[in-house]
PDB file of C-alpha atoms in Angstrom:
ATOM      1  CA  UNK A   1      -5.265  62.493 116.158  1.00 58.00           C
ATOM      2  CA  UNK A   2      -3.591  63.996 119.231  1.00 56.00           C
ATOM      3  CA  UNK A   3      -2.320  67.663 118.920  1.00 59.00           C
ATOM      4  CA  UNK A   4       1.351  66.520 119.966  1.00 65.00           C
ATOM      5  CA  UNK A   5       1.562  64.591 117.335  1.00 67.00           C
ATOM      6  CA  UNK A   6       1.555  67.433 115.221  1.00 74.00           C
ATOM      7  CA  UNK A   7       3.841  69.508 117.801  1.00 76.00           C
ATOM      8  CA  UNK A   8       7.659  69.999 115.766  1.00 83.00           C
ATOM      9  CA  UNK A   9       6.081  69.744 112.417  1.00 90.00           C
ATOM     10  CA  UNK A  10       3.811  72.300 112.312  1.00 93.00           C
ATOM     11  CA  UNK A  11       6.226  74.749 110.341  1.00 95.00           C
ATOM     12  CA  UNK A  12       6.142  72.191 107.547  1.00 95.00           C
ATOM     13  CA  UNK A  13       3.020  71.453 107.197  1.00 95.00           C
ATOM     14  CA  UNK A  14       2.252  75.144 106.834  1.00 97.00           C
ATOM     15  CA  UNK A  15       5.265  75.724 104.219  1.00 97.00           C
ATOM     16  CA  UNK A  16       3.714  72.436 102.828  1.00 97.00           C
ATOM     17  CA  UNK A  17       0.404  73.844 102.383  1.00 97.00           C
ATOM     18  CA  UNK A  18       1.584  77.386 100.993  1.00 98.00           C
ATOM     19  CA  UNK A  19       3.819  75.920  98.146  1.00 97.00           C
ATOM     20  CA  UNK A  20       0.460  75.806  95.611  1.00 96.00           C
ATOM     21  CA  UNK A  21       0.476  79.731  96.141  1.00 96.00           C
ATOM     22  CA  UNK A  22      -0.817  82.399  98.812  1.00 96.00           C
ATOM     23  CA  UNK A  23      -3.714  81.242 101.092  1.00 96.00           C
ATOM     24  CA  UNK A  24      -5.316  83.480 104.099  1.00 94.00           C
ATOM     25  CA  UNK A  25      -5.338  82.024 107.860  1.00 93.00           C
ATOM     26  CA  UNK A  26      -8.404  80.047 107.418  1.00 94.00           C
ATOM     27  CA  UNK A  27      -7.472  78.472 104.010  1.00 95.00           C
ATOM     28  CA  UNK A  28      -4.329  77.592 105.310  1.00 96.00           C
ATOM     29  CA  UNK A  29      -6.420  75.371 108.277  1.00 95.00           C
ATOM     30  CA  UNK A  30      -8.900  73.522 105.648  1.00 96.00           C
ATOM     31  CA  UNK A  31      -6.054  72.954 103.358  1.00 97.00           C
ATOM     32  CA  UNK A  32      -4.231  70.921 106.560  1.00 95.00           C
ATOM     33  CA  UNK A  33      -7.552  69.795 106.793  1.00 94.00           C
ATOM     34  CA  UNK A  34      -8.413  68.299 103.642  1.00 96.00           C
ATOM     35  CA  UNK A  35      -4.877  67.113 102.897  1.00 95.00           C
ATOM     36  CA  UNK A  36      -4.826  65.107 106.286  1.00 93.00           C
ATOM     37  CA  UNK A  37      -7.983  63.557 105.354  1.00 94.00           C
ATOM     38  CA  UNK A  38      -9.597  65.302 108.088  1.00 92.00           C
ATOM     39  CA  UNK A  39      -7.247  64.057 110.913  1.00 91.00           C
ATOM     40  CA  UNK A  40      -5.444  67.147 111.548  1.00 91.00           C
ATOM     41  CA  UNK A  41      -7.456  70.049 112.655  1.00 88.00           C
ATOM     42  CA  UNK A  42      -6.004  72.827 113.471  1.00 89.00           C
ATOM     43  CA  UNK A  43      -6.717  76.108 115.282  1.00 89.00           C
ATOM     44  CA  UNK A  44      -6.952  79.916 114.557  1.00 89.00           C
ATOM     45  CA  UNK A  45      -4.740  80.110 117.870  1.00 90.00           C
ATOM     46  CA  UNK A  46      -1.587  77.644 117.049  1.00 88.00           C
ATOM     47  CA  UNK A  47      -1.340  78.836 113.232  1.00 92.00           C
ATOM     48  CA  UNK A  48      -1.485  82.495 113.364  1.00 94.00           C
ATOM     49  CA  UNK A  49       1.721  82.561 115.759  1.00 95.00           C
ATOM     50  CA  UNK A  50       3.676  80.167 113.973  1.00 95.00           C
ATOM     51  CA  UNK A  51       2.821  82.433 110.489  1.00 96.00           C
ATOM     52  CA  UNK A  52       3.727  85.462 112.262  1.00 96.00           C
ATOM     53  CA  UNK A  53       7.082  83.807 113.474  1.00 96.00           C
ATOM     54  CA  UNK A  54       8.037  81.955 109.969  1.00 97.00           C
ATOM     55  CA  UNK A  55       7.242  85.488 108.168  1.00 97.00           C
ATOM     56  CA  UNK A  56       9.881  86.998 111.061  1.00 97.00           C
ATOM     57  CA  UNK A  57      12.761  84.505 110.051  1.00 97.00           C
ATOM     58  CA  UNK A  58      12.471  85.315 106.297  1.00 98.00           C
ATOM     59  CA  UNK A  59      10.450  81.790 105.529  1.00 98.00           C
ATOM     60  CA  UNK A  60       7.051  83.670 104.401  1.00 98.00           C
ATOM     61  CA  UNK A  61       5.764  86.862 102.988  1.00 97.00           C
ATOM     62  CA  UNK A  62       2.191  87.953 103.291  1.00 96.00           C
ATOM     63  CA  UNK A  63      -0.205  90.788 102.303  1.00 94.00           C
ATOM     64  CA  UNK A  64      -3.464  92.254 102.681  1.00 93.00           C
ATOM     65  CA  UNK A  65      -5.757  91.177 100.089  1.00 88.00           C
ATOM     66  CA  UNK A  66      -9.556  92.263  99.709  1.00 85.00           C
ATOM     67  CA  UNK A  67     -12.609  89.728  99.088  1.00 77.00           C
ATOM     68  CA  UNK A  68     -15.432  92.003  99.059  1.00 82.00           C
ATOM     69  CA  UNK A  69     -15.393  93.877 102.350  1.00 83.00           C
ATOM     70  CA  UNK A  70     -13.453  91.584 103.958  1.00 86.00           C
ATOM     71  CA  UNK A  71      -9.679  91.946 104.148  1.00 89.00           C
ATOM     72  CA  UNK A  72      -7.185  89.286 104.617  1.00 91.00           C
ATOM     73  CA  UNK A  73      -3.809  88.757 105.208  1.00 93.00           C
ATOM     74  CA  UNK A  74      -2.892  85.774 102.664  1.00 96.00           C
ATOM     75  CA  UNK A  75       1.015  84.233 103.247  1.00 97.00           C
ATOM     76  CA  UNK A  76       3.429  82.608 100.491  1.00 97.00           C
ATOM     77  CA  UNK A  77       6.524  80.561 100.474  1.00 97.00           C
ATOM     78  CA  UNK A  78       9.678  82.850  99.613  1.00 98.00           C
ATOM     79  CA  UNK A  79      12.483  81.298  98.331  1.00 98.00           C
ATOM     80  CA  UNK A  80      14.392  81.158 101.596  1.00 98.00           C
ATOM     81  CA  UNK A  81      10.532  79.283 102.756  1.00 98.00           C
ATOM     82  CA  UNK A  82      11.007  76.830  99.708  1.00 98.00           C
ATOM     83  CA  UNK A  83      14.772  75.330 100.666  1.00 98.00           C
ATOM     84  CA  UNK A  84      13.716  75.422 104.052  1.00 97.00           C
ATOM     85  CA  UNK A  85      10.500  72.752 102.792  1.00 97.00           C
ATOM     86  CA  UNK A  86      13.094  70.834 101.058  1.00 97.00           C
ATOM     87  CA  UNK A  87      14.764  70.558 103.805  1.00 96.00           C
ATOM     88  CA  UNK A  88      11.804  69.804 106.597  1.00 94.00           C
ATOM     89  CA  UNK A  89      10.869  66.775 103.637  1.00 95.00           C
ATOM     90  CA  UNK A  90      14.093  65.224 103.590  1.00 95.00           C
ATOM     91  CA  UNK A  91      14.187  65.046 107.443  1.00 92.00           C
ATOM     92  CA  UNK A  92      10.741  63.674 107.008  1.00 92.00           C
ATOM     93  CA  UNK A  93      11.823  60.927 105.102  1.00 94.00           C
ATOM     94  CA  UNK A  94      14.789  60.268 107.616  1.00 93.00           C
ATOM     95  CA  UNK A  95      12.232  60.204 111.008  1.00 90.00           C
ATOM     96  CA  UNK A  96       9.209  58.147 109.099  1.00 91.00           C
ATOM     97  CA  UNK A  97      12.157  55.497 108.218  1.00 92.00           C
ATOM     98  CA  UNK A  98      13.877  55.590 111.755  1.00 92.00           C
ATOM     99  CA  UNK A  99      10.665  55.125 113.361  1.00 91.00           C
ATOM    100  CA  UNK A 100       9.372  52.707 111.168  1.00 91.00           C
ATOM    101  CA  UNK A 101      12.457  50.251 111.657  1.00 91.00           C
ATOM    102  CA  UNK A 102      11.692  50.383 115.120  1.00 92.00           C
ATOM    103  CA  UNK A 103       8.141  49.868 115.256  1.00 92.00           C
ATOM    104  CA  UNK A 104       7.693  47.564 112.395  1.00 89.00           C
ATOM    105  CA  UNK A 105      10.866  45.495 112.156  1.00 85.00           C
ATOM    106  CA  UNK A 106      12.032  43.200 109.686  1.00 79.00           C
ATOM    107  CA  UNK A 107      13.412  39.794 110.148  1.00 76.00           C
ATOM    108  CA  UNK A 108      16.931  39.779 112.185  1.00 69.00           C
ATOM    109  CA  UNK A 109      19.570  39.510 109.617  1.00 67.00           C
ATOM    110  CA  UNK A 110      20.682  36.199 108.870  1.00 68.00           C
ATOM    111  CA  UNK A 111      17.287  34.901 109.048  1.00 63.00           C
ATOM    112  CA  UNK A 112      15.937  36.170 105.867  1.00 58.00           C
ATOM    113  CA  UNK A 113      15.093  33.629 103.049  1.00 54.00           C
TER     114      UNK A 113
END
């Protein structure tokens, strides 16, 4: 799948994929990952920006977490991030229906029987 087709939904897909509960950079990419069905990859270098900005405008909270050495920053909705999902699935729902009226059609009106 290209990378612009991801390009003005990537802020939803990563509130999407934080709603289960906190997840560190890496989760966060095999989650989009696995959820896609393997047709959205994507990298260290696009999320990591976008997390830093959505934790900036109040949408996430993260902290440092250990796993054995290793430290990680893991990210979670807040609740201003939850309404803000609501909101990116409703307009969702209102592109994949504009877009689909156009590309698949149905009959003209009139001419259905």
């Amino acid at each position: 799948m290209k990378a612009d087709a991801v390009r003005g939904h990537l802020d939803g897909l990563l509130l999407a994929v934080l709603e289960p509960g906190p997840l560190h950079g890496y989760a966060i990419i095999a989650a989009v990952q696995r959820r896609s069905g393997g047709a959205l990859e994507l990298r260290t270098g696009t999320i990591y920006p976008a997390l830093n900005r959505l934790e900036r405008l109040g949408l996430l909270s993260s902290s440092w977490q250990s796993s054995g050495e290793r430290r990680r920053r893991c990210y979670e909705l807040t609740d201003a991030g939850r309404a803000t999902l609501a909101g990116e699935r409703a307009a969702w729902v209102e592109f994949t229906e504009a877009i689909g009226s156009v590309l698949n059609p149905g009959p003209p009106p009139g001419l259905a029987t």
